[in-house]
Coordinates of C-alpha atoms in Angstrom, one line a residue:
M1 CA -38.0 -0.6 -4.6
R2 CA -36.1 -0.7 -1.5
R3 CA -38.0 -2.7 1.2
F4 CA -36.8 -2.7 4.9
P5 CA -37.7 -5.3 7.5
L6 CA -39.3 -4.1 10.5
L7 CA -37.1 -5.3 12.9
V8 CA -33.0 -4.0 13.1
L9 CA -30.8 -6.8 10.9
L10 CA -29.0 -9.0 12.7
V11 CA -25.1 -9.0 12.0
L12 CA -24.5 -12.6 11.4
S13 CA -21.3 -14.1 9.8
L14 CA -21.7 -15.3 6.1
P15 CA -21.4 -18.8 5.2
L16 CA -17.4 -20.0 4.6
F17 CA -16.5 -20.5 1.5
A18 CA -12.9 -21.7 0.0
Q19 CA -10.6 -19.3 0.3
G20 CA -6.9 -18.7 -2.2
V21 CA -4.0 -16.5 -2.7
W22 CA -1.9 -16.1 -5.8
G23 CA 1.5 -14.0 -6.2
A24 CA 2.3 -13.5 -2.4
R25 CA 5.4 -11.2 -2.0
G26 CA 6.8 -8.5 0.1
A27 CA 8.0 -4.8 0.2
T28 CA 10.6 -4.3 2.1
R29 CA 10.1 -1.7 5.1
S30 CA 13.3 -2.2 7.3
F31 CA 15.9 -4.8 8.0
V32 CA 17.6 -6.2 11.5
L33 CA 20.8 -8.1 11.0
G34 CA 21.2 -11.8 13.9
G35 CA 24.4 -12.7 13.0
N36 CA 24.4 -14.3 9.4
V37 CA 20.5 -13.7 9.3
L38 CA 19.1 -10.5 7.9
Y39 CA 15.4 -10.0 8.8
A40 CA 12.6 -7.8 6.8
A41 CA 9.8 -6.6 8.0
D42 CA 8.2 -6.8 4.4
G43 CA 4.6 -5.8 5.0
R44 CA 3.0 -9.3 4.5
G45 CA 5.2 -10.0 7.8
V46 CA 8.5 -11.2 8.5
S47 CA 11.0 -12.9 6.1
A48 CA 14.7 -14.4 6.8
Y49 CA 17.6 -14.6 4.7
D50 CA 21.1 -16.5 5.1
V51 CA 23.8 -14.0 4.1
R52 CA 26.6 -15.9 5.0
A53 CA 27.7 -16.2 1.2
G54 CA 25.0 -15.1 -1.4
I55 CA 21.2 -14.5 -0.2
S56 CA 18.7 -17.1 0.3
R57 CA 15.5 -16.8 1.6
I58 CA 15.0 -19.4 4.5
D59 CA 11.6 -18.4 6.1
V60 CA 8.6 -16.0 5.7
E61 CA 6.4 -15.8 8.2
S62 CA 3.3 -14.0 7.0
G63 CA 0.1 -12.7 8.5
D64 CA -3.0 -10.7 8.3
D65 CA -1.7 -7.6 9.7
E66 CA 0.4 -4.9 7.7
S67 CA 4.4 -4.9 9.1
F68 CA 6.4 -2.1 9.2
D69 CA 9.2 -2.3 11.3
V70 CA 11.6 -5.3 13.3
A71 CA 14.2 -5.9 16.0
L72 CA 15.8 -8.6 18.1
M73 CA 15.5 -9.2 21.8
G74 CA 18.9 -10.3 22.5
A75 CA 19.8 -13.4 20.4
T76 CA 16.8 -15.6 21.1
D77 CA 13.9 -13.5 20.4
L78 CA 12.4 -11.1 17.6
V79 CA 9.9 -8.7 17.5
L80 CA 7.6 -7.4 15.1
A81 CA 5.9 -4.1 14.5
T82 CA 2.6 -4.3 12.8
N83 CA -0.8 -2.0 12.3
T84 CA -2.3 -3.6 15.2
G85 CA 0.4 -4.2 17.9
V86 CA 3.7 -6.5 18.5
E87 CA 4.1 -9.9 17.4
R88 CA 7.1 -12.1 19.3
F89 CA 8.9 -15.0 17.5
A90 CA 11.6 -17.3 18.6
V91 CA 14.8 -17.5 16.7
A92 CA 16.3 -21.1 16.2
G93 CA 19.7 -22.1 16.1
D94 CA 19.6 -21.7 11.8
G95 CA 17.9 -18.6 11.9
T96 CA 14.2 -19.6 11.1
L97 CA 11.0 -18.1 13.2
E98 CA 8.4 -19.4 15.1
R99 CA 5.5 -17.4 16.6
L100 CA 5.1 -17.0 20.4
S101 CA 2.8 -14.1 21.1
W102 CA 1.0 -10.7 20.4
I103 CA 0.2 -7.8 22.0
E104 CA -2.3 -5.2 20.8
A105 CA -1.0 -1.2 21.0
P106 CA -3.0 1.7 21.0
S107 CA -2.7 1.9 17.3
R108 CA -0.3 1.3 14.4
V109 CA 3.2 0.3 15.6
T110 CA 5.5 2.1 13.0
H111 CA 8.9 1.7 15.0
I112 CA 10.5 -0.9 17.5
A113 CA 13.7 -1.1 19.1
A114 CA 14.6 -3.7 21.4
N115 CA 17.5 -4.9 24.0
A116 CA 17.5 -8.3 25.6
R117 CA 14.7 -7.5 28.1
Y118 CA 12.7 -4.7 26.6
A119 CA 11.2 -3.5 23.6
A120 CA 10.2 0.0 22.8
A121 CA 7.3 0.2 20.2
V122 CA 6.0 3.7 18.8
S123 CA 2.3 4.5 18.0
G124 CA 2.1 7.9 16.9
E125 CA 2.9 9.8 20.3
I126 CA 2.8 7.0 22.3
L127 CA 5.6 5.0 23.0
T128 CA 4.8 1.5 25.0
L129 CA 7.8 -0.4 26.6
L130 CA 7.2 -4.2 26.5
E131 CA 8.8 -6.3 29.0
R132 CA 9.5 -10.1 27.9
D133 CA 7.7 -12.6 30.6
G134 CA 8.3 -16.1 29.8
N135 CA 6.8 -16.6 26.3
E136 CA 4.7 -13.5 26.6
L137 CA 5.4 -9.4 26.4
K138 CA 3.7 -7.8 29.0
I139 CA 3.0 -3.9 29.0
A140 CA 5.5 -2.2 31.4
R141 CA 5.2 1.2 31.1
R142 CA 3.5 3.8 28.2
I143 CA 4.9 6.9 27.8
T144 CA 3.2 9.9 26.0
L145 CA 4.8 12.8 24.4
N146 CA 3.4 15.7 22.7
D147 CA 4.4 15.2 19.0
P148 CA 5.1 12.1 17.1
I149 CA 7.8 9.7 17.6
T150 CA 10.3 10.0 14.7
A151 CA 12.7 7.2 16.0
V152 CA 13.8 4.7 18.9
A153 CA 17.0 2.9 19.4
F154 CA 18.6 0.7 22.2
A155 CA 22.2 1.1 23.4
G156 CA 22.8 -1.8 25.9
D157 CA 20.5 -1.1 28.7
F158 CA 19.6 2.6 27.7
L159 CA 16.7 3.7 25.1
Y160 CA 17.1 6.9 22.7
V161 CA 13.9 8.0 21.8
S162 CA 13.4 11.5 19.1
A163 CA 10.1 13.2 18.7
A164 CA 9.4 15.8 16.4
D165 CA 10.4 19.4 17.5
Q166 CA 11.7 17.8 20.8
P167 CA 15.4 16.9 22.3
L168 CA 16.4 13.8 22.2
R169 CA 15.6 11.8 25.4
V170 CA 17.8 9.4 27.1
Y171 CA 15.8 6.6 29.3
L172 CA 16.7 3.6 31.6
P173 CA 13.4 1.5 30.9
P174 CA 11.1 1.0 32.6
S175 CA 11.4 4.5 33.8
S176 CA 9.4 7.0 32.4
T177 CA 11.5 9.7 33.5
P178 CA 14.1 10.8 30.9
L179 CA 17.9 10.8 32.5
R180 CA 19.0 13.3 30.0
L181 CA 17.8 16.0 27.4
V182 CA 20.3 16.4 24.4
P183 CA 18.7 19.7 22.8
G184 CA 19.4 20.1 18.7
V185 CA 19.3 16.6 17.9
E186 CA 16.2 14.9 16.4
A187 CA 16.4 11.9 14.4
L188 CA 14.4 10.1 11.8
D189 CA 16.4 6.8 12.0
M190 CA 19.2 5.8 14.4
A191 CA 22.0 3.0 14.7
V192 CA 24.8 2.3 16.9
A193 CA 28.1 1.3 15.9
N194 CA 31.6 1.2 17.9
D195 CA 30.0 3.5 21.0
V196 CA 28.9 6.0 18.5
L197 CA 25.1 6.7 17.9
W198 CA 24.3 7.8 14.5
V199 CA 21.5 9.8 13.9
V200 CA 20.1 11.2 10.6
S201 CA 17.4 13.9 9.7
E202 CA 16.4 16.0 6.5
D203 CA 17.3 19.3 8.2
D204 CA 20.9 18.2 10.2
A205 CA 21.9 14.9 7.7
L206 CA 24.3 13.1 9.9
V207 CA 25.2 13.8 13.4
G208 CA 27.4 11.5 15.9
L209 CA 27.1 11.3 19.7
D210 CA 29.5 9.4 21.7
I211 CA 27.5 6.9 24.0
S212 CA 30.7 5.6 25.6
K213 CA 28.7 6.4 28.4
P214 CA 25.5 6.0 27.6
S215 CA 23.1 7.7 30.2
D216 CA 25.0 10.9 29.1
P217 CA 25.5 10.9 25.2
R218 CA 27.8 13.9 23.8
V219 CA 27.9 15.3 20.6
I220 CA 31.0 14.7 18.6
A221 CA 30.5 14.8 14.8
S222 CA 28.5 16.4 11.9
A223 CA 28.4 15.9 8.1
G224 CA 26.0 17.0 5.2
Q225 CA 24.2 19.9 7.2
N226 CA 22.4 21.7 4.8
E227 CA 23.6 19.7 2.0
L228 CA 21.9 16.2 2.3
R229 CA 18.1 15.2 3.6
L230 CA 19.0 12.1 5.0
R231 CA 16.2 9.7 6.3
G232 CA 17.5 6.3 6.8
V233 CA 21.2 4.7 8.5
A234 CA 23.2 1.8 9.0
A235 CA 26.5 1.4 10.7
A236 CA 29.2 -1.1 11.2
G237 CA 32.8 -1.1 11.5
S238 CA 34.6 2.1 9.9
R239 CA 31.6 2.8 7.7
V240 CA 28.3 4.7 7.9
F241 CA 25.3 4.5 5.0
A242 CA 22.7 6.5 4.8
F243 CA 19.8 7.6 2.2
E244 CA 18.0 10.3 1.1
H245 CA 14.7 9.3 0.0
P246 CA 14.0 7.5 -2.6
H247 CA 17.0 6.8 -4.3
T248 CA 20.2 8.3 -3.1
L249 CA 22.7 6.0 -1.2
H250 CA 25.8 7.8 0.3
T251 CA 28.5 5.7 2.5
F252 CA 30.9 7.7 5.2
D253 CA 34.1 6.4 6.2
V254 CA 34.3 7.2 10.0
S255 CA 37.6 5.7 10.9
N256 CA 37.8 9.1 12.9
P257 CA 34.2 9.3 14.1
A258 CA 34.7 13.0 15.1
S259 CA 35.6 13.8 11.3
P260 CA 32.9 11.2 9.2
R261 CA 34.0 12.0 5.6
K262 CA 31.9 11.1 2.7
M263 CA 33.1 8.7 0.1
D264 CA 30.6 7.7 -2.1
T265 CA 26.9 8.9 -3.4
R266 CA 25.1 6.5 -6.1
T267 CA 22.0 6.3 -7.4
E268 CA 20.2 3.2 -5.7
P269 CA 16.7 2.6 -4.3
A270 CA 16.8 3.0 -0.5
G271 CA 14.0 2.6 2.0
A272 CA 15.7 0.1 4.0
L273 CA 19.5 -0.4 5.1
A274 CA 21.6 -2.8 7.7
A275 CA 25.1 -3.6 7.8
N276 CA 28.0 -5.4 9.0
A277 CA 31.6 -5.3 8.7
S278 CA 32.0 -6.5 4.9
R279 CA 28.5 -5.6 3.1
V280 CA 25.7 -3.3 3.6
F281 CA 21.9 -4.3 2.4
V282 CA 19.8 -2.2 0.9
S283 CA 15.9 -2.2 -0.2
G284 CA 14.1 0.4 -1.7
S285 CA 10.9 1.3 -3.7
V286 CA 10.4 3.1 -6.9
Y287 CA 8.8 6.1 -6.6
E288 CA 9.4 8.2 -10.1
S289 CA 9.4 6.6 -13.4
S290 CA 10.9 8.4 -16.7
A291 CA 7.7 7.9 -18.2
L292 CA 5.7 10.3 -16.0
N293 CA 5.4 13.8 -15.9
Y294 CA 5.4 13.6 -12.4
D295 CA 4.9 11.1 -9.4
P296 CA 5.2 12.2 -6.0
G297 CA 5.0 8.2 -4.9
Y298 CA 1.1 8.4 -5.0
L299 CA 1.5 4.4 -5.1
P300 CA 5.5 3.4 -4.9
R301 CA 6.4 0.6 -7.1
E302 CA 8.6 -2.6 -6.0
T303 CA 12.0 -3.4 -7.9
G304 CA 11.3 -7.0 -7.5
K305 CA 14.7 -7.0 -5.8
P306 CA 13.7 -7.3 -1.7
V307 CA 17.7 -7.7 -0.9
R308 CA 20.5 -6.3 -2.4
A309 CA 23.8 -6.7 -0.8
F310 CA 27.1 -4.5 -1.6
D311 CA 30.5 -4.6 -0.4
A312 CA 31.0 -2.3 2.3
S313 CA 34.4 -0.9 0.9
T314 CA 33.8 -0.7 -2.8
L315 CA 29.9 -0.9 -2.7
A316 CA 30.3 -3.5 -5.7
L317 CA 27.0 -5.4 -5.9
A318 CA 27.6 -8.9 -4.0
A319 CA 24.3 -10.8 -4.3
E320 CA 20.5 -9.7 -4.5
V321 CA 17.2 -11.7 -4.1
T322 CA 14.2 -11.7 -6.5
D323 CA 10.7 -12.0 -6.4
Y324 CA 7.3 -10.6 -7.3
A325 CA 7.5 -7.1 -8.0
G326 CA 4.3 -5.3 -7.7
P327 CA 2.6 -3.8 -5.6
V328 CA -0.8 -5.9 -6.6
S329 CA -3.0 -2.6 -7.0
G330 CA -5.6 -3.4 -9.5
V331 CA -8.0 -6.3 -10.2
W332 CA -11.2 -7.0 -12.1
T333 CA -13.2 -10.4 -12.4
D334 CA -16.2 -12.0 -13.4
G335 CA -16.0 -14.8 -11.2
S336 CA -13.9 -17.0 -13.6
V337 CA -11.3 -14.8 -15.0
A338 CA -9.5 -12.4 -13.2
Y339 CA -7.3 -9.6 -14.3
V340 CA -4.8 -8.4 -11.7
V341 CA -2.5 -5.1 -12.5
D342 CA 1.1 -6.3 -10.9
P343 CA 3.0 -3.8 -12.2
P344 CA 4.9 -3.9 -15.0
Y345 CA 2.3 -6.4 -16.1
L346 CA -1.3 -7.0 -16.2
R347 CA -1.8 -11.0 -15.3
T348 CA -4.7 -13.0 -16.1
L349 CA -5.5 -15.6 -13.7
D350 CA -8.1 -18.3 -14.2
V351 CA -9.7 -17.7 -10.3
S352 CA -12.9 -20.5 -11.0
K353 CA -11.4 -22.7 -8.4
T354 CA -11.3 -20.4 -5.8
N355 CA -8.4 -22.3 -3.5
D356 CA -6.4 -22.5 -6.4
P357 CA -6.4 -19.5 -8.8
V358 CA -3.5 -20.4 -11.7
E359 CA -1.9 -17.6 -14.0
V360 CA -2.6 -18.2 -17.5
S361 CA -0.9 -15.4 -18.9
S362 CA 0.9 -12.0 -18.3
L363 CA 1.4 -8.8 -20.9
L364 CA 4.2 -6.3 -20.5
V365 CA 1.7 -2.9 -20.5
P366 CA 3.6 0.2 -21.1
N367 CA 3.4 2.9 -18.6
L368 CA 1.0 0.5 -16.6
Q369 CA -1.0 2.5 -14.4
D370 CA -2.6 1.2 -11.2
H371 CA -6.6 0.2 -11.0
I372 CA -8.9 -1.5 -13.7
R373 CA -12.4 -1.4 -14.7
V374 CA -13.9 -3.7 -17.8
K375 CA -17.0 -3.0 -19.6
N376 CA -18.3 -4.3 -23.0
G377 CA -15.1 -6.4 -23.5
L378 CA -13.1 -3.2 -23.0
A379 CA -10.5 -2.6 -19.9
V380 CA -9.0 0.8 -18.8
I381 CA -6.2 0.9 -16.2
Y382 CA -6.4 4.4 -14.7
G383 CA -4.3 5.9 -11.3
R384 CA -1.2 8.2 -12.2
A385 CA -2.9 10.4 -15.2
Y386 CA -2.3 8.1 -18.1
V387 CA -5.2 5.8 -19.5
N388 CA -4.5 2.1 -20.9
F389 CA -7.0 0.6 -22.8
L390 CA -7.1 -2.9 -23.9
D391 CA -9.5 -5.6 -26.1
V392 CA -10.8 -8.0 -23.5
S393 CA -13.1 -9.3 -26.0
L394 CA -11.4 -12.8 -25.6
P395 CA -11.3 -13.3 -21.7
L396 CA -8.0 -15.1 -21.4
R397 CA -6.2 -13.3 -24.0
P398 CA -6.1 -9.5 -23.4
R399 CA -4.8 -7.7 -25.8
Y400 CA -3.1 -4.0 -25.6
L401 CA -4.5 -1.4 -27.7
G402 CA -2.8 2.0 -26.4
T403 CA -2.4 4.9 -23.8
W404 CA -3.5 8.2 -23.5
D405 CA -1.7 10.7 -21.4
A406 CA -4.1 13.1 -19.6
Q407 CA -1.0 15.6 -19.1
G408 CA -2.1 15.8 -15.6
F409 CA -0.7 14.6 -11.8
P410 CA -1.5 11.4 -9.8
K411 CA -3.9 10.8 -8.7
S412 CA -6.3 9.8 -11.3
A413 CA -9.5 7.9 -12.4
A414 CA -11.2 6.6 -15.6
A415 CA -14.6 4.9 -16.8
I416 CA -16.0 3.6 -19.5
L417 CA -19.1 5.1 -21.1
R418 CA -20.9 3.7 -24.2
T419 CA -18.1 3.8 -26.6
R420 CA -15.9 6.3 -24.9
L421 CA -13.7 6.7 -22.1
L422 CA -14.0 9.3 -19.5
E423 CA -10.6 10.0 -17.2
A424 CA -10.3 13.0 -14.4
N425 CA -7.6 13.8 -12.2
Q426 CA -6.2 16.0 -9.9
H427 CA -4.7 18.7 -12.3
S428 CA -5.6 18.8 -15.9
G429 CA -9.6 18.2 -15.3
M430 CA -11.8 16.1 -16.6
H431 CA -11.8 14.2 -20.3
V432 CA -14.0 12.6 -22.6
I433 CA -11.6 10.4 -24.7
D434 CA -12.5 8.7 -28.4
I435 CA -10.7 5.5 -28.8
S436 CA -12.2 4.7 -32.4
D437 CA -8.4 4.6 -33.4
P438 CA -6.2 3.2 -30.5
N439 CA -3.0 4.5 -32.1
H440 CA -4.4 8.2 -31.8
P441 CA -6.9 8.8 -29.2
V442 CA -8.4 12.0 -28.8
Q443 CA -9.9 14.5 -26.5
I444 CA -13.3 15.3 -27.4
G445 CA -14.4 17.1 -24.1
G446 CA -13.7 17.7 -21.2
R447 CA -14.3 19.9 -17.7
K448 CA -11.7 22.0 -15.4
W449 CA -11.7 21.1 -11.8
H450 CA -9.6 18.5 -9.5
Y451 CA -11.1 14.9 -9.3
S452 CA -9.8 12.3 -7.3
D453 CA -12.3 9.4 -8.2
V454 CA -15.1 8.6 -10.9
A455 CA -17.8 5.9 -11.6
A456 CA -19.7 6.0 -14.6
G457 CA -22.6 4.6 -16.7
D458 CA -23.0 5.1 -20.3
D459 CA -23.9 8.9 -19.8
A460 CA -23.8 10.2 -16.3
V461 CA -20.9 10.5 -14.4
Y462 CA -20.2 11.1 -10.7
A463 CA -17.1 12.9 -9.7
I464 CA -15.4 13.5 -6.3
Q465 CA -14.0 16.9 -6.1
H466 CA -12.1 18.0 -2.7
D467 CA -15.4 19.0 -0.4
L468 CA -18.6 17.6 -3.2
L469 CA -19.6 14.9 -5.3
L470 CA -20.2 16.7 -8.7
I471 CA -23.1 14.7 -11.2
V472 CA -22.4 15.5 -14.9
E473 CA -23.7 14.3 -17.9
I474 CA -22.1 13.2 -21.4
A475 CA -24.2 14.6 -23.8
E476 CA -23.8 12.9 -27.4
E477 CA -20.7 11.0 -25.7
R478 CA -18.9 14.4 -26.1
D479 CA -20.3 17.2 -24.0
V480 CA -19.9 17.5 -20.4
V481 CA -22.8 19.3 -18.8
D482 CA -23.0 20.0 -15.5
R483 CA -26.2 18.1 -13.4
G484 CA -25.9 18.7 -10.1
E485 CA -23.7 18.7 -6.9
I486 CA -23.9 17.3 -3.5
N487 CA -21.5 19.3 -0.7
L488 CA -20.0 16.2 1.1
Q489 CA -16.5 15.1 1.1
Y490 CA -16.4 11.7 -0.1
T491 CA -13.4 9.3 -0.7
Q492 CA -14.6 6.5 -3.0
V493 CA -17.6 6.2 -5.3
D494 CA -19.0 3.3 -7.3
T495 CA -22.0 2.6 -9.3
S496 CA -23.9 -1.2 -8.5
P497 CA -23.6 -2.9 -10.4
P498 CA -20.0 -1.5 -11.5
N499 CA -19.4 -0.4 -15.4
A500 CA -23.0 -1.0 -15.9
S501 CA -24.8 0.9 -18.5
Q502 CA -27.7 1.8 -16.4
P503 CA -26.9 1.1 -12.8
P504 CA -29.6 1.8 -10.3
L505 CA -27.9 2.3 -7.4
L506 CA -24.6 4.5 -6.1
L507 CA -22.7 3.9 -3.0
V508 CA -19.8 6.5 -1.6
R509 CA -17.9 6.4 1.0
G510 CA -16.5 9.3 3.3
D511 CA -14.9 10.1 6.6
E512 CA -18.2 9.4 8.7
G513 CA -19.6 6.4 6.8
L514 CA -21.5 5.1 3.4
R515 CA -24.3 6.8 1.7
L516 CA -26.5 5.1 -0.9
Y517 CA -28.3 6.9 -3.5
S518 CA -31.0 6.1 -6.3
I519 CA -29.9 6.7 -9.8
A520 CA -32.4 4.6 -11.4
G521 CA -34.1 6.1 -14.9
E522 CA -34.1 10.2 -14.6
E523 CA -32.5 10.2 -11.0
R524 CA -29.4 9.2 -12.7
F525 CA -28.7 13.0 -12.7
A526 CA -30.5 14.0 -9.6
P527 CA -29.3 11.1 -6.9
R528 CA -31.9 10.2 -4.5
E529 CA -30.3 9.9 -1.1
L530 CA -31.7 6.4 0.3
E531 CA -29.7 5.7 3.3
F532 CA -26.8 7.3 5.5
F533 CA -24.6 4.6 7.1
A534 CA -22.5 6.1 10.1
M535 CA -19.5 4.3 11.0
T536 CA -15.8 5.1 11.3
G537 CA -12.9 3.2 9.9
L538 CA -14.3 1.9 7.0
D539 CA -11.9 1.1 4.3
R540 CA -12.0 0.0 0.3
F541 CA -15.4 -1.3 -1.0
A542 CA -16.4 -3.1 -4.0
T543 CA -19.9 -3.2 -5.4
G544 CA -21.6 -6.0 -7.1
D545 CA -25.2 -6.2 -8.0
G546 CA -27.4 -5.0 -5.3
S547 CA -24.7 -5.9 -3.0
A548 CA -21.0 -4.7 -1.6
Y549 CA -18.2 -6.0 0.4
I550 CA -16.2 -3.4 2.3
A551 CA -13.1 -3.6 4.2
R552 CA -13.0 -2.7 8.2
G553 CA -10.5 -3.8 10.7
G554 CA -8.6 -6.4 8.5
L555 CA -11.9 -8.1 7.4
L556 CA -14.5 -7.8 4.7
H557 CA -18.3 -7.3 5.1
F558 CA -20.8 -7.9 3.4
I559 CA -23.8 -5.4 2.3
D560 CA -27.0 -6.2 1.5
L561 CA -27.8 -3.1 -0.6
T562 CA -31.4 -3.6 -1.0
Q563 CA -32.0 -3.8 2.7
R564 CA -31.1 -1.5 5.5
I565 CA -27.5 -1.3 5.7
A566 CA -25.8 -3.4 8.2
L567 CA -22.1 -4.6 7.9
Q568 CA -22.1 -8.5 8.0
P569 CA -18.8 -9.5 8.8
T570 CA -17.2 -12.7 6.7
D571 CA -14.3 -14.2 7.9
W572 CA -12.2 -13.4 4.5
R573 CA -9.4 -11.4 5.9
V574 CA -7.4 -8.5 4.2
T575 CA -4.0 -6.8 4.8
S576 CA -3.8 -3.8 2.8
P577 CA -6.5 -3.7 0.0
M578 CA -6.1 -1.7 -3.2
Q579 CA -8.9 -2.8 -4.8
M580 CA -11.6 -5.2 -5.1
S581 CA -13.9 -6.8 -7.6
V582 CA -17.3 -8.7 -6.9
A583 CA -18.9 -11.2 -9.5
G584 CA -22.2 -12.9 -7.6
A585 CA -20.4 -14.4 -4.5
K586 CA -16.9 -14.2 -5.9
V587 CA -14.6 -12.1 -4.3
V588 CA -11.1 -10.9 -5.5
V589 CA -8.7 -8.5 -3.8
A590 CA -5.8 -6.7 -4.7
D591 CA -4.0 -7.1 -1.4
R592 CA -1.0 -5.5 -2.2
Y593 CA 1.2 -8.5 -1.0
S594 CA -1.0 -11.0 -2.9
V595 CA -4.2 -11.7 -4.3
R596 CA -6.9 -13.0 -2.4
V597 CA -9.6 -15.1 -3.9
Y598 CA -13.0 -15.5 -1.8
G599 CA -16.2 -17.4 -2.5
P600 CA -17.5 -20.7 -4.2
D601 CA -16.0 -22.1 -6.9
T602 CA -17.3 -21.0 -10.8
A603 CA -17.2 -22.3 -14.0
P604 CA -14.3 -22.3 -15.7
P605 CA -13.1 -19.7 -18.2
P606 CA -14.6 -19.8 -22.0
P607 CA -11.7 -21.5 -24.1
L608 CA -9.8 -19.7 -26.5
P609 CA -11.4 -20.3 -30.0
A610 CA -9.0 -22.5 -32.1
K611 CA -6.8 -21.5 -34.6
R612 CA -8.0 -21.8 -38.3
R613 CA -6.2 -24.1 -40.0
S614 CA -4.9 -22.8 -43.4
A615 CA -5.9 -24.5 -46.6
R616 CA -4.0 -26.8 -48.8
K617 CA -3.2 -26.1 -52.2

């Protein structure tokens, strides 16, 4: 029985524990070139690469905020767009960086451009002009447009701003009054070279504007209209490079800027571009896989090559950098061992020493999915309408058993019943799967409709549909029997404890907050609401035994599910949590750009059994 104290609980910080990180990596979002140094906004922060000959990483400035775009303020400063604001760095003579200051933005900053004095930061429909003030940035002006701002670029003192369904605007900062409107020109990206502003969009492809008089740009060129759907551009010398999402790279000869000529088209994952006279720098994510029937980018995968350099004339590969691929998308832990979904591998970590997580092994899993659950020595990995299943009865030696294809679309979810699996996805419905023969998994029961998340005990399943939570019984581990529904919209559901045979509690998250239900005994088929906790801005949660941790505002918060719900903040930071797992006081986070481990040290994992020696004859 839940008992509440008479007084409202105080929100207190929890005790400090050790913190550890494994497998840090980036996912390049944008580039900017400063001489012989290439800077990349890579999600975890900003990375610097020396590109004089090959490519070598010379600095990584990581943080707890997620980064999206980067720009140089002259030769001495760099500004980074993050989900909370703008960070400013000093650029040393060797290209390495030193943090200087940070300024808050109205919301996530998705685009940023700069000249030596000003930076222009985009947050939705709001353009924030920042002015250099010694070692600080100060807000010089905020300009609100009526539509989302899609691209910004500086040419000398002049700022070019594109917004959806509006003409291109030309500003002279810090003024908020445009000097010129250029009708019919919209941009998803812009690049300046040789007094030409090259603009790309999915509707108009490549457009060139003469900006020899920056306050009065004139359209002089167009290429690829009604043929190419361009989303990014870089320009240098007589070449313009542009990409179509997600993996088509085009090269244009612009020796005559008024007549761009497409020279080359090739398949190359592309989401970020930069160029100088001799090389073009490319990075991109993988949004599709030939092994999947349909994957529209539910969760992009990285190539493991955050920078690739090609010869600007021949597009021959000149150099590349390799790193962890990822993203780190799934995790489960028992407190000592953690299984980490780090595509294309399932990695096994020893997390018993919190501040020193160690990889024990890695397993290449065909058609590896995104998220993981473990129960009774069995692991299921799910997320893209396939289900991988593995034997984890020996914790340090997971063994791949097989994969079942639901013939559906992402996103999907899965749970473990008593001896069978349950899968549910957005297209082909809900499925009960018999894996007694791992080489030939078979569907033995099911239900139609569209599902985005599920949680289950041995025989009760809680499935999120678009506008309700469906409760079903899996009778005889085969037949799907509707038992009830809750007509509220939810985003995430899990039991407490997770993956238990007969869990007593069910926690769900929606846009308005959290709801907690009793599902003990017969209430498992008729959940009884215990509490509604109203709060916006809640991110992913993970449940433990009578407890939960939830991400909000870049921090993990503890929730005691046996008391009246209150968020108790910790000092545990998260950047972009994809999945979390709780075991006692140990919390492990698949945080997209790394694995984060929090809590006290725990017992080491059980050793592998000794191999039997063969008897001598």
